[in-house]
CSV table of C-alpha atoms in Angstrom, one decimal:
chain,number,residue,atom,x,y,z
J,1372,MET,CA,41.8,5.9,-5.6
J,1373,GLU,CA,40.6,4.6,-8.9
J,1374,VAL,CA,37.2,2.9,-8.6
J,1375,THR,CA,36.0,2.7,-12.2
J,1376,SER,CA,33.3,0.1,-12.9
J,1377,ALA,CA,31.2,0.0,-16.0
J,1378,THR,CA,28.4,-2.2,-14.7
J,1379,PRO,CA,25.4,-0.5,-13.1
J,1380,VAL,CA,24.4,-1.9,-9.6
J,1381,THR,CA,20.9,-1.8,-8.2
J,1382,ALA,CA,20.0,-2.1,-4.5
J,1383,ARG,CA,16.5,-2.8,-3.0
J,1384,VAL,CA,15.5,-1.3,0.2
J,1385,PRO,CA,12.3,-1.6,2.3
J,1386,ALA,CA,10.0,0.9,4.0
J,1387,LYS,CA,9.5,0.9,7.7
J,1388,VAL,CA,6.6,1.2,10.0
J,1389,ASN,CA,7.0,2.2,13.7
J,1390,LEU,CA,5.2,-0.4,15.8
J,1391,GLU,CA,5.9,1.8,18.8
J,1392,LEU,CA,7.1,5.4,18.9
J,1393,ARG,CA,7.6,7.0,22.3
J,1394,ILE,CA,8.8,10.6,22.3
J,1395,GLY,CA,10.7,12.1,25.2
J,1396,PRO,CA,10.6,15.7,26.4
J,1397,LEU,CA,11.8,18.6,24.2
J,1398,GLU,CA,15.5,19.1,24.8
J,1399,ASP,CA,17.6,22.2,24.8
J,1400,ASP,CA,18.9,21.5,21.3
J,1401,GLY,CA,15.3,21.4,19.9
J,1402,TYR,CA,15.2,17.7,19.5
J,1403,HIS,CA,13.5,14.8,21.4
J,1404,SER,CA,15.0,11.6,22.6
J,1405,LEU,CA,12.9,8.6,21.5
J,1406,SER,CA,12.3,4.9,21.9
J,1407,THR,CA,10.9,3.2,18.9
J,1408,VAL,CA,10.4,-0.2,17.4
J,1409,PHE,CA,11.2,-0.2,13.7
J,1410,HIS,CA,9.7,-2.9,11.5
J,1411,ALA,CA,10.7,-3.3,7.8
J,1412,VAL,CA,8.0,-4.3,5.3
J,1413,ASP,CA,8.3,-5.4,1.7
J,1414,LEU,CA,7.1,-2.1,0.2
J,1415,VAL,CA,10.4,-1.3,-1.6
J,1416,ASP,CA,12.4,1.3,-3.5
J,1417,HIS,CA,15.2,0.4,-6.0
J,1418,VAL,CA,18.3,2.6,-6.3
J,1419,THR,CA,20.6,2.1,-9.3
J,1420,VAL,CA,24.0,3.7,-9.6
J,1421,ARG,CA,26.1,3.9,-12.8
J,1422,PRO,CA,29.2,5.7,-14.0
J,1423,ALA,CA,28.6,9.1,-15.5
J,1424,ASP,CA,30.4,12.3,-16.7
J,1425,LYS,CA,28.7,14.3,-13.9
J,1426,TRP,CA,26.7,13.7,-10.7
J,1427,SER,CA,22.9,13.5,-11.1
J,1428,VAL,CA,19.9,12.0,-9.5
J,1429,THR,CA,16.5,11.1,-11.2
J,1430,THR,CA,13.4,9.7,-9.6
J,1431,THR,CA,10.5,7.7,-11.1
J,1432,GLY,CA,7.4,6.2,-9.6
J,1433,MET,CA,5.2,7.2,-6.7
J,1434,GLY,CA,5.6,10.9,-5.8
J,1435,ALA,CA,8.6,11.4,-8.2
J,1436,GLY,CA,7.6,15.0,-8.9
J,1437,THR,CA,8.1,16.0,-5.3
J,1438,VAL,CA,11.5,14.4,-4.8
J,1439,PRO,CA,14.4,16.9,-5.1
J,1440,ASP,CA,16.9,16.4,-7.9
J,1441,ASP,CA,19.7,18.4,-6.4
J,1442,GLU,CA,22.3,18.2,-3.6
J,1443,THR,CA,19.5,17.8,-1.0
J,1444,ASN,CA,18.5,14.4,-2.3
J,1445,LEU,CA,19.5,11.9,0.3
J,1446,ALA,CA,20.4,9.1,-2.2
J,1447,LEU,CA,22.7,11.5,-4.0
J,1448,ARG,CA,24.2,12.7,-0.8
J,1449,ALA,CA,24.9,9.1,0.3
J,1450,ALA,CA,26.6,8.3,-3.0
J,1451,GLN,CA,28.8,11.5,-2.8
J,1452,PHE,CA,29.5,10.7,0.8
J,1453,ILE,CA,31.2,7.4,-0.2
J,1454,ALA,CA,33.0,9.2,-3.1
J,1455,ARG,CA,34.6,11.6,-0.6
J,1456,ARG,CA,35.4,8.8,1.8
J,1457,VAL,CA,37.4,6.9,-0.9
J,1458,GLY,CA,38.9,10.0,-2.4
J,1459,THR,CA,37.6,9.6,-6.0
J,1460,ASP,CA,36.7,12.3,-8.5
J,1461,GLU,CA,34.5,9.9,-10.5
J,1462,ALA,CA,30.8,10.8,-10.8
J,1463,LEU,CA,27.7,8.6,-10.8
J,1464,ALA,CA,24.2,8.9,-12.1
J,1465,VAL,CA,21.8,7.8,-9.3
J,1466,GLU,CA,18.3,6.5,-10.3
J,1467,VAL,CA,15.6,6.0,-7.8
J,1468,ALA,CA,12.5,4.0,-8.6
J,1469,LYS,CA,10.0,4.7,-5.8
J,1470,ASN,CA,7.2,2.7,-4.3
J,1471,ILE,CA,7.6,4.0,-0.8
J,1472,PRO,CA,5.4,7.0,-0.2
J,1473,VAL,CA,7.2,10.4,-0.2
J,1474,ALA,CA,6.8,12.3,3.1
J,1475,GLY,CA,4.6,9.5,4.3
J,1476,GLY,CA,6.2,8.6,7.6
J,1477,MET,CA,7.8,5.4,6.2
J,1478,ALA,CA,11.3,6.7,5.8
J,1479,GLY,CA,11.4,6.6,2.0
J,1480,GLY,CA,14.2,9.2,1.7
J,1481,SER,CA,16.3,7.5,4.4
J,1482,ALA,CA,15.7,4.1,2.7
J,1483,ASP,CA,17.0,5.5,-0.6
J,1484,ALA,CA,20.1,6.8,1.2
J,1485,ALA,CA,20.8,3.3,2.6
J,1486,ALA,CA,20.3,1.7,-0.8
J,1487,ALA,CA,22.7,4.2,-2.4
J,1488,LEU,CA,25.3,3.3,0.2
J,1489,VAL,CA,25.0,-0.4,-0.5
J,1490,ALA,CA,24.9,0.1,-4.3
J,1491,VAL,CA,27.9,2.4,-4.5
J,1492,ASP,CA,29.9,0.2,-2.1
J,1493,ALA,CA,29.2,-2.8,-4.5
J,1494,LEU,CA,29.8,-0.8,-7.7
J,1495,TRP,CA,33.2,0.5,-6.6
J,1496,GLU,CA,34.0,-2.6,-4.6
J,1497,THR,CA,35.1,-0.4,-1.8
J,1498,GLY,CA,34.8,-3.2,0.8
J,1499,PHE,CA,33.4,-1.2,3.7
J,1500,SER,CA,32.5,-3.3,6.7
J,1501,PRO,CA,28.9,-3.4,8.0
J,1502,LEU,CA,30.0,-1.2,10.9
J,1503,GLU,CA,31.6,1.4,8.6
J,1504,LEU,CA,28.4,1.5,6.5
J,1505,GLN,CA,26.3,1.9,9.7
J,1506,ASP,CA,28.5,4.8,10.8
J,1507,MET,CA,28.1,6.5,7.5
J,1508,ALA,CA,24.4,5.9,7.6
J,1509,ALA,CA,24.1,7.5,11.0
J,1510,GLU,CA,25.8,10.6,9.7
J,1511,LEU,CA,23.3,10.9,6.8
J,1512,GLY,CA,20.1,10.6,9.0
J,1513,SER,CA,18.6,8.9,12.1
J,1514,ASP,CA,16.4,6.5,10.1
J,1515,VAL,CA,19.2,5.5,7.6
J,1516,PRO,CA,20.9,2.9,9.9
J,1517,PHE,CA,17.7,0.9,10.3
J,1518,ALA,CA,17.0,0.9,6.5
J,1519,LEU,CA,20.4,-0.8,6.1
J,1520,GLU,CA,19.6,-3.4,8.7
J,1521,GLY,CA,15.9,-4.1,8.2
J,1522,GLY,CA,14.1,-6.8,10.3
J,1523,THR,CA,12.7,-5.5,13.6
J,1524,ALA,CA,14.7,-3.4,16.0
J,1525,ILE,CA,14.5,-1.0,18.9
J,1526,GLY,CA,15.9,2.4,18.0
J,1527,SER,CA,17.0,4.9,20.7
J,1528,GLY,CA,18.6,8.3,20.8
J,1529,ARG,CA,17.3,9.9,17.6
J,1530,GLY,CA,16.6,6.4,16.3
J,1531,GLU,CA,20.1,5.7,15.1
J,1532,HIS,CA,21.1,3.4,18.0
J,1533,LEU,CA,19.7,0.0,17.1
J,1534,VAL,CA,19.2,-3.3,19.0
J,1535,PRO,CA,17.7,-6.2,17.0
J,1536,VAL,CA,14.4,-7.6,18.3
J,1537,LEU,CA,13.6,-11.3,18.3
J,1538,SER,CA,10.4,-11.6,16.2
J,1539,ARG,CA,8.7,-14.9,15.3
J,1540,GLY,CA,6.8,-15.3,12.1
J,1541,SER,CA,5.6,-12.6,9.8
J,1542,PHE,CA,2.8,-10.0,9.9
J,1543,GLU,CA,0.4,-8.8,7.3
J,1544,TRP,CA,-0.2,-5.1,6.8
J,1545,VAL,CA,-2.4,-2.8,4.8
J,1546,PHE,CA,-1.2,0.8,4.3
J,1547,ALA,CA,-3.6,3.6,3.6
J,1548,LEU,CA,-1.7,6.3,1.8
J,1549,HIS,CA,-2.5,10.0,1.7
J,1550,HIS,CA,-0.7,11.9,-1.0
J,1551,GLU,CA,-0.9,15.1,1.0
J,1552,GLY,CA,2.3,15.0,3.0
J,1553,LEU,CA,2.9,16.0,6.6
J,1554,SER,CA,5.9,18.0,7.8
J,1555,THR,CA,7.8,16.0,10.4
J,1556,PRO,CA,8.9,19.2,12.3
J,1557,ALA,CA,5.3,20.5,12.2
J,1558,VAL,CA,4.0,17.2,13.7
J,1559,TYR,CA,6.6,17.3,16.5
J,1560,ALA,CA,5.7,20.9,17.2
J,1561,GLU,CA,2.0,20.0,17.4
J,1562,CYS,CA,2.9,17.1,19.8
J,1563,ASP,CA,4.7,19.6,22.1
J,1564,ARG,CA,1.7,22.0,21.9
J,1565,LEU,CA,-0.8,19.2,22.8
J,1566,ARG,CA,1.4,18.1,25.7
J,1567,GLY,CA,1.4,21.6,27.1
J,1568,THR,CA,3.3,21.9,30.4
J,1569,ASP,CA,2.7,18.3,31.6
J,1570,PRO,CA,5.9,16.5,32.5
J,1571,VAL,CA,7.0,14.0,29.9
J,1572,PRO,CA,8.8,10.8,31.0
J,1573,GLU,CA,11.9,9.5,29.3
J,1574,PRO,CA,10.8,7.0,26.7
J,1575,GLU,CA,11.4,3.3,27.0
J,1576,PRO,CA,10.2,0.2,25.1
J,1577,ASN,CA,6.9,-1.5,26.1
J,1578,ALA,CA,7.6,-5.0,27.5
J,1579,ALA,CA,4.2,-6.3,26.3
J,1580,LEU,CA,5.1,-5.3,22.7
J,1581,MET,CA,8.4,-7.2,23.0
J,1582,ALA,CA,6.6,-10.3,24.3
J,1583,ALA,CA,4.1,-10.1,21.4
J,1584,LEU,CA,6.9,-10.0,18.9
J,1585,ARG,CA,8.8,-12.9,20.5
J,1586,ALA,CA,5.6,-15.0,20.5
J,1587,GLY,CA,4.5,-14.0,17.0
J,1588,ASP,CA,1.2,-13.1,18.6
J,1589,VAL,CA,-0.6,-10.9,16.1
J,1590,ASP,CA,-3.5,-10.1,18.4
J,1591,ALA,CA,-1.2,-9.0,21.2
J,1592,LEU,CA,0.9,-7.0,18.8
J,1593,ALA,CA,-2.2,-5.2,17.5
J,1594,GLY,CA,-3.2,-4.3,21.1
J,1595,ASN,CA,0.2,-2.8,21.8
J,1596,LEU,CA,0.8,-0.6,18.7
J,1597,HIS,CA,1.5,2.9,20.0
J,1598,ASN,CA,2.6,6.3,18.5
J,1599,ASP,CA,3.1,9.4,20.6
J,1600,LEU,CA,2.9,11.5,17.4
J,1601,GLN,CA,-0.5,10.1,16.4
J,1602,ASP,CA,-2.7,12.6,18.1
J,1603,ALA,CA,-0.6,15.4,16.7
J,1604,ALA,CA,-0.8,14.0,13.1
J,1605,CYS,CA,-4.5,13.6,13.4
J,1606,SER,CA,-4.9,17.1,14.8
J,1607,LEU,CA,-3.1,18.5,11.7
J,1608,MET,CA,-4.9,16.1,9.3
J,1609,PRO,CA,-8.3,15.0,10.9
J,1610,ARG,CA,-9.2,12.6,8.1
J,1611,LEU,CA,-6.5,10.2,9.5
J,1612,THR,CA,-8.9,9.5,12.4
J,1613,ASP,CA,-11.6,8.7,10.0
J,1614,THR,CA,-9.3,6.4,8.0
J,1615,MET,CA,-8.2,4.5,11.2
J,1616,ASN,CA,-11.8,4.1,12.3
J,1617,LEU,CA,-12.9,2.8,8.9
J,1618,GLY,CA,-10.1,0.2,8.8
J,1619,LEU,CA,-10.9,-1.0,12.3
J,1620,ASN,CA,-14.5,-1.3,11.5
J,1621,ASN,CA,-13.6,-3.4,8.4
J,1622,GLY,CA,-11.6,-6.1,10.1
J,1623,ALA,CA,-8.2,-4.6,11.0
J,1624,LEU,CA,-6.9,-5.9,14.3
J,1625,GLY,CA,-5.0,-2.7,14.9
J,1626,ALA,CA,-4.3,0.7,13.4
J,1627,ILE,CA,-1.5,3.2,13.8
J,1628,VAL,CA,-0.2,6.3,12.1
J,1629,SER,CA,3.3,5.4,10.8
J,1630,GLY,CA,5.9,7.7,12.1
J,1631,SER,CA,4.9,11.4,11.7
J,1632,GLY,CA,2.3,10.4,9.1
J,1633,PRO,CA,0.2,10.6,7.1
J,1634,THR,CA,0.4,6.9,6.2
J,1635,VAL,CA,-2.0,4.8,8.3
J,1636,ALA,CA,-0.8,1.2,8.9
J,1637,PHE,CA,-3.4,-1.6,9.6
J,1638,LEU,CA,-2.3,-4.9,11.1
J,1639,CYS,CA,-4.4,-7.8,9.8
J,1640,ALA,CA,-4.9,-11.4,11.0
J,1641,ASP,CA,-3.6,-12.9,7.8
J,1642,HIS,CA,-3.1,-12.4,4.1
J,1643,ASN,CA,-6.8,-12.9,3.1
J,1644,ALA,CA,-7.9,-10.4,5.8
J,1645,ALA,CA,-5.4,-7.9,4.4
J,1646,LEU,CA,-6.8,-8.3,0.9
J,1647,ASP,CA,-10.4,-7.9,2.1
J,1648,LEU,CA,-9.4,-4.7,4.0
J,1649,MET,CA,-7.6,-3.4,0.9
J,1650,VAL,CA,-10.7,-3.8,-1.2
J,1651,GLY,CA,-12.9,-2.1,1.4
J,1652,LEU,CA,-10.6,0.9,1.9
J,1653,THR,CA,-10.1,1.3,-1.9
J,1654,ALA,CA,-13.9,1.3,-2.4
J,1655,SER,CA,-14.4,3.9,0.3
J,1656,THR,CA,-12.1,6.5,-1.4
J,1657,ILE,CA,-11.2,7.7,2.1
J,1658,CYS,CA,-7.5,7.6,1.2
J,1659,ASP,CA,-5.6,8.2,-2.0
J,1660,GLU,CA,-4.1,4.7,-2.4
J,1661,VAL,CA,-4.0,1.4,-0.6
J,1662,VAL,CA,-1.2,-1.2,-0.6
J,1663,THR,CA,-0.5,-4.4,1.2
J,1664,ALA,CA,2.9,-5.5,2.6
J,1665,THR,CA,4.5,-8.2,4.8
J,1666,GLY,CA,7.1,-7.8,7.5
J,1667,PRO,CA,9.7,-8.2,8.7
J,1668,VAL,CA,12.1,-8.2,5.8
J,1669,HIS,CA,15.8,-7.7,5.2
J,1670,GLY,CA,17.3,-4.2,4.9
J,1671,ALA,CA,19.1,-2.7,1.9
J,1672,HIS,CA,20.8,-5.2,-0.3
J,1673,VAL,CA,22.1,-5.6,-3.9
J,1674,VAL,CA,19.8,-7.3,-6.3
J,1675,HIS,CA,20.4,-8.6,-9.9
J,1676,ASP,CA,16.8,-9.1,-11.0
J,1677,VAL,CA,15.0,-5.8,-10.7
J,1678,ARG,CA,12.0,-6.5,-12.8
J,1679,PRO,CA,8.7,-5.1,-11.4
J,1680,ARG,CA,6.8,-7.4,-9.2
């Protein structure tokens, strides 16, 4: 199949925060079932694909030096996945401009894979259906399907099975970033260690959280944020506890470690409260960087104006 196109295509993709992450028991295959509520926020990466003589991937922006530039890069893997699917020998240069933290518990690598799928599909006009793109996303990683969809959704299985959640209004967030990454397998292992031999129930969504989202009730949402990995992340990186306490003492309605960490997400009453908290956290130097974001937002999509905000 000949799919030549000379025009580069750029896709934008959001970060995610887990409003709820409930982890089931350790299974025989070494994995855990989970029930999570994904929430996409407008902290975004851009992925650009263009025709090239050979395959390559380059990364700029936050944490660029720690992102692989070989076959293990998820954005490159996604682009090559489509190439194999359509049966072309053409190569692409993949360029990733990062704002989503690397190894920060916000699914930055998975987001870049989703953006690459969308960008290559548009560049080559392959015409894959949304369901076909979702199937490819699930093969690339459990967080990739949500990065395609965005919004707010319940994830089950490993997180790849999605059900959209009705959510009213928008929510204002502050993210305290720690540039020292946490290994996801290490956090899960610590979670298992802390649980010991106590029986672990099968995970399921919290009805109170669903009701808070349907009502757009920020106070109720703040009171129902939950992450089963939070204690494990704080055990491995104790300053996350200090970060959460500082944010709560400076006006945040709720605090949660995002995914496996080490990013800490603070839910705020409104935009002005978020700005005030951002200033307070920045002045404290308790974390390496502080950013604000709003959610929910759409998932990966092609853009034509990619000038920096």
